[in-house]
Amino acid sequence: YPERIAAYGGNSIRTWGTADAPKVLAAANKNHLTVMLGLDVARERHGFDYNDASSVADQLEKIKAEVLKYKDDPA
C-alpha cells in the first residue's frame, strides 16, 4: 500500500512495531515516504514491573538496539 499512500499525496507511514521494519523501510524508500517505527515498551497493566531494575535495564537495551539498528535508514 505505500504506492497508494504516495499517489494520494501522503508522505509518512507509522508502524506499531519493528517486526517487518526492513520490508516497510524498503517500500517507504522506494516511494519517497518517511516511517515512524513504533517501539514496543512494556506496560505495567500487562504485568511489567518498573520497580524491577533488571527488567527495566533489559528493556532499555532492547529498545536501544532497535533504535541503533534502524536510525540511519533514510525513511
N, C-alpha and C. Protein backbone atom coordinates (compact mmCIF):
# COMPACT_ATOMS: atom_id res chain seq x y z
N TYR A 1 0.78 -1.22 0.00
CA TYR A 1 0.00 0.00 0.00
C TYR A 1 0.82 1.28 0.00
N PRO A 2 2.15 1.26 0.17
CA PRO A 2 2.92 2.51 0.14
C PRO A 2 2.76 3.28 -1.17
N GLU A 3 2.58 2.55 -2.27
CA GLU A 3 2.40 3.22 -3.56
C GLU A 3 1.14 4.08 -3.52
N ARG A 4 0.09 3.55 -2.91
CA ARG A 4 -1.18 4.29 -2.84
C ARG A 4 -1.05 5.51 -1.92
N ILE A 5 -0.32 5.35 -0.83
CA ILE A 5 -0.12 6.48 0.08
C ILE A 5 0.55 7.63 -0.68
N ALA A 6 1.62 7.30 -1.40
CA ALA A 6 2.34 8.33 -2.17
C ALA A 6 1.44 8.91 -3.26
N ALA A 7 0.68 8.06 -3.94
CA ALA A 7 -0.19 8.53 -5.02
C ALA A 7 -1.27 9.49 -4.50
N TYR A 8 -1.72 9.28 -3.27
CA TYR A 8 -2.74 10.14 -2.67
C TYR A 8 -2.15 11.37 -1.98
N GLY A 9 -0.84 11.53 -2.09
CA GLY A 9 -0.20 12.71 -1.52
C GLY A 9 0.32 12.54 -0.10
N GLY A 10 0.26 11.31 0.41
CA GLY A 10 0.79 11.05 1.75
C GLY A 10 2.31 11.09 1.73
N ASN A 11 2.90 11.29 2.91
CA ASN A 11 4.36 11.34 2.96
C ASN A 11 4.95 10.48 4.07
N SER A 12 4.11 9.82 4.87
CA SER A 12 4.63 9.08 6.02
C SER A 12 3.79 7.84 6.33
N ILE A 13 4.45 6.89 6.99
CA ILE A 13 3.80 5.67 7.48
C ILE A 13 4.18 5.54 8.95
N ARG A 14 3.24 5.08 9.77
CA ARG A 14 3.53 4.80 11.17
C ARG A 14 3.27 3.32 11.41
N THR A 15 4.22 2.64 12.06
CA THR A 15 4.05 1.23 12.37
C THR A 15 3.84 1.04 13.86
N TRP A 16 3.40 -0.16 14.24
CA TRP A 16 3.18 -0.48 15.65
C TRP A 16 4.30 -1.33 16.21
N GLY A 17 5.33 -1.60 15.41
CA GLY A 17 6.44 -2.40 15.88
C GLY A 17 7.52 -2.46 14.82
N THR A 18 8.55 -3.24 15.10
CA THR A 18 9.68 -3.33 14.17
C THR A 18 9.80 -4.70 13.51
N ALA A 19 8.81 -5.56 13.71
CA ALA A 19 8.88 -6.92 13.17
C ALA A 19 9.11 -6.94 11.66
N ASP A 20 8.42 -6.08 10.92
CA ASP A 20 8.56 -6.03 9.47
C ASP A 20 9.34 -4.80 9.01
N ALA A 21 10.14 -4.24 9.89
CA ALA A 21 10.82 -2.98 9.60
C ALA A 21 11.62 -2.99 8.31
N PRO A 22 12.45 -4.00 8.03
CA PRO A 22 13.22 -3.95 6.78
C PRO A 22 12.32 -3.85 5.54
N LYS A 23 11.25 -4.61 5.53
CA LYS A 23 10.30 -4.59 4.41
C LYS A 23 9.59 -3.24 4.31
N VAL A 24 9.13 -2.73 5.44
CA VAL A 24 8.42 -1.45 5.47
C VAL A 24 9.35 -0.31 5.05
N LEU A 25 10.57 -0.31 5.56
CA LEU A 25 11.53 0.75 5.22
C LEU A 25 11.88 0.72 3.74
N ALA A 26 12.07 -0.47 3.19
CA ALA A 26 12.40 -0.59 1.76
C ALA A 26 11.27 -0.05 0.90
N ALA A 27 10.04 -0.42 1.23
CA ALA A 27 8.88 0.06 0.46
C ALA A 27 8.73 1.58 0.61
N ALA A 28 8.97 2.08 1.80
CA ALA A 28 8.86 3.53 2.02
C ALA A 28 9.92 4.27 1.22
N ASN A 29 11.15 3.79 1.25
CA ASN A 29 12.21 4.43 0.49
C ASN A 29 11.90 4.44 -1.00
N LYS A 30 11.38 3.33 -1.50
CA LYS A 30 11.04 3.22 -2.92
C LYS A 30 9.99 4.26 -3.32
N ASN A 31 9.13 4.61 -2.37
CA ASN A 31 8.02 5.53 -2.65
C ASN A 31 8.21 6.92 -2.04
N HIS A 32 9.44 7.20 -1.60
CA HIS A 32 9.79 8.52 -1.04
C HIS A 32 8.93 8.90 0.16
N LEU A 33 8.71 7.94 1.05
CA LEU A 33 7.94 8.16 2.27
C LEU A 33 8.86 8.07 3.48
N THR A 34 8.45 8.69 4.56
CA THR A 34 9.15 8.53 5.83
C THR A 34 8.38 7.53 6.68
N VAL A 35 9.08 6.97 7.68
CA VAL A 35 8.47 5.96 8.55
C VAL A 35 8.71 6.33 10.01
N MET A 36 7.67 6.22 10.79
CA MET A 36 7.75 6.34 12.25
C MET A 36 7.59 4.92 12.79
N LEU A 37 8.71 4.29 13.13
CA LEU A 37 8.66 2.92 13.65
C LEU A 37 8.21 2.94 15.11
N GLY A 38 7.20 2.18 15.41
CA GLY A 38 6.77 2.03 16.79
C GLY A 38 7.73 1.13 17.55
N LEU A 39 8.04 1.48 18.76
CA LEU A 39 8.90 0.66 19.61
C LEU A 39 8.05 0.10 20.74
N ASP A 40 8.16 -1.20 20.94
CA ASP A 40 7.34 -1.86 21.95
C ASP A 40 7.91 -1.61 23.34
N VAL A 41 7.16 -0.87 24.14
CA VAL A 41 7.54 -0.58 25.52
C VAL A 41 6.56 -1.32 26.42
N ALA A 42 7.09 -2.09 27.36
CA ALA A 42 6.25 -2.91 28.23
C ALA A 42 5.32 -2.03 29.08
N ARG A 43 4.17 -2.58 29.37
CA ARG A 43 3.16 -1.84 30.13
C ARG A 43 2.92 -2.49 31.48
N GLU A 44 2.81 -1.67 32.49
CA GLU A 44 2.52 -2.19 33.83
C GLU A 44 1.19 -2.92 33.86
N ARG A 45 0.22 -2.42 33.12
CA ARG A 45 -1.10 -3.07 33.14
C ARG A 45 -1.06 -4.47 32.55
N HIS A 46 0.03 -4.78 31.84
CA HIS A 46 0.22 -6.13 31.30
C HIS A 46 1.23 -6.92 32.11
N GLY A 47 1.57 -6.42 33.29
CA GLY A 47 2.41 -7.17 34.20
C GLY A 47 3.86 -6.75 34.30
N PHE A 48 4.28 -5.74 33.53
CA PHE A 48 5.68 -5.32 33.63
C PHE A 48 5.89 -4.56 34.94
N ASP A 49 7.00 -4.86 35.61
CA ASP A 49 7.29 -4.23 36.90
C ASP A 49 8.42 -3.22 36.73
N TYR A 50 8.07 -1.94 36.71
CA TYR A 50 9.08 -0.89 36.57
C TYR A 50 9.91 -0.69 37.83
N ASN A 51 9.59 -1.39 38.89
CA ASN A 51 10.41 -1.37 40.10
C ASN A 51 11.51 -2.42 40.04
N ASP A 52 11.47 -3.28 39.03
CA ASP A 52 12.48 -4.32 38.84
C ASP A 52 13.59 -3.75 37.95
N ALA A 53 14.67 -3.31 38.57
CA ALA A 53 15.75 -2.63 37.84
C ALA A 53 16.33 -3.49 36.72
N SER A 54 16.42 -4.77 36.93
CA SER A 54 16.97 -5.67 35.91
C SER A 54 16.06 -5.71 34.68
N SER A 55 14.77 -5.82 34.89
CA SER A 55 13.82 -5.84 33.77
C SER A 55 13.82 -4.52 33.01
N VAL A 56 13.90 -3.43 33.75
CA VAL A 56 13.93 -2.11 33.11
C VAL A 56 15.20 -1.97 32.28
N ALA A 57 16.33 -2.40 32.82
CA ALA A 57 17.60 -2.32 32.09
C ALA A 57 17.56 -3.19 30.83
N ASP A 58 17.00 -4.39 30.94
CA ASP A 58 16.88 -5.28 29.77
C ASP A 58 16.02 -4.64 28.69
N GLN A 59 14.91 -4.06 29.12
CA GLN A 59 14.01 -3.42 28.16
C GLN A 59 14.72 -2.25 27.47
N LEU A 60 15.44 -1.45 28.24
CA LEU A 60 16.16 -0.31 27.68
C LEU A 60 17.18 -0.76 26.64
N GLU A 61 17.90 -1.82 26.93
CA GLU A 61 18.90 -2.34 25.98
C GLU A 61 18.23 -2.83 24.70
N LYS A 62 17.09 -3.48 24.82
CA LYS A 62 16.37 -3.96 23.65
C LYS A 62 15.93 -2.77 22.78
N ILE A 63 15.40 -1.74 23.41
CA ILE A 63 14.94 -0.57 22.67
C ILE A 63 16.12 0.15 22.02
N LYS A 64 17.21 0.30 22.77
CA LYS A 64 18.42 0.94 22.21
C LYS A 64 18.90 0.19 20.98
N ALA A 65 18.91 -1.14 21.05
CA ALA A 65 19.37 -1.96 19.92
C ALA A 65 18.50 -1.72 18.69
N GLU A 66 17.19 -1.63 18.89
CA GLU A 66 16.30 -1.37 17.76
C GLU A 66 16.55 0.01 17.17
N VAL A 67 16.71 1.00 18.02
CA VAL A 67 16.98 2.36 17.54
C VAL A 67 18.28 2.39 16.75
N LEU A 68 19.32 1.81 17.28
CA LEU A 68 20.62 1.81 16.60
C LEU A 68 20.57 1.04 15.28
N LYS A 69 19.77 0.00 15.23
CA LYS A 69 19.65 -0.81 14.02
C LYS A 69 19.03 -0.03 12.86
N TYR A 70 18.04 0.81 13.16
CA TYR A 70 17.27 1.46 12.10
C TYR A 70 17.48 2.97 11.97
N LYS A 71 18.24 3.58 12.86
CA LYS A 71 18.31 5.04 12.92
C LYS A 71 18.88 5.71 11.67
N ASP A 72 19.71 5.04 10.93
CA ASP A 72 20.33 5.67 9.76
C ASP A 72 19.58 5.42 8.46
N ASP A 73 18.49 4.69 8.52
CA ASP A 73 17.71 4.47 7.30
C ASP A 73 17.09 5.79 6.85
N PRO A 74 17.17 6.12 5.58
CA PRO A 74 16.62 7.39 5.10
C PRO A 74 15.12 7.56 5.36
N ALA A 75 14.39 6.46 5.41
CA ALA A 75 12.94 6.57 5.63
C ALA A 75 12.67 6.94 7.07
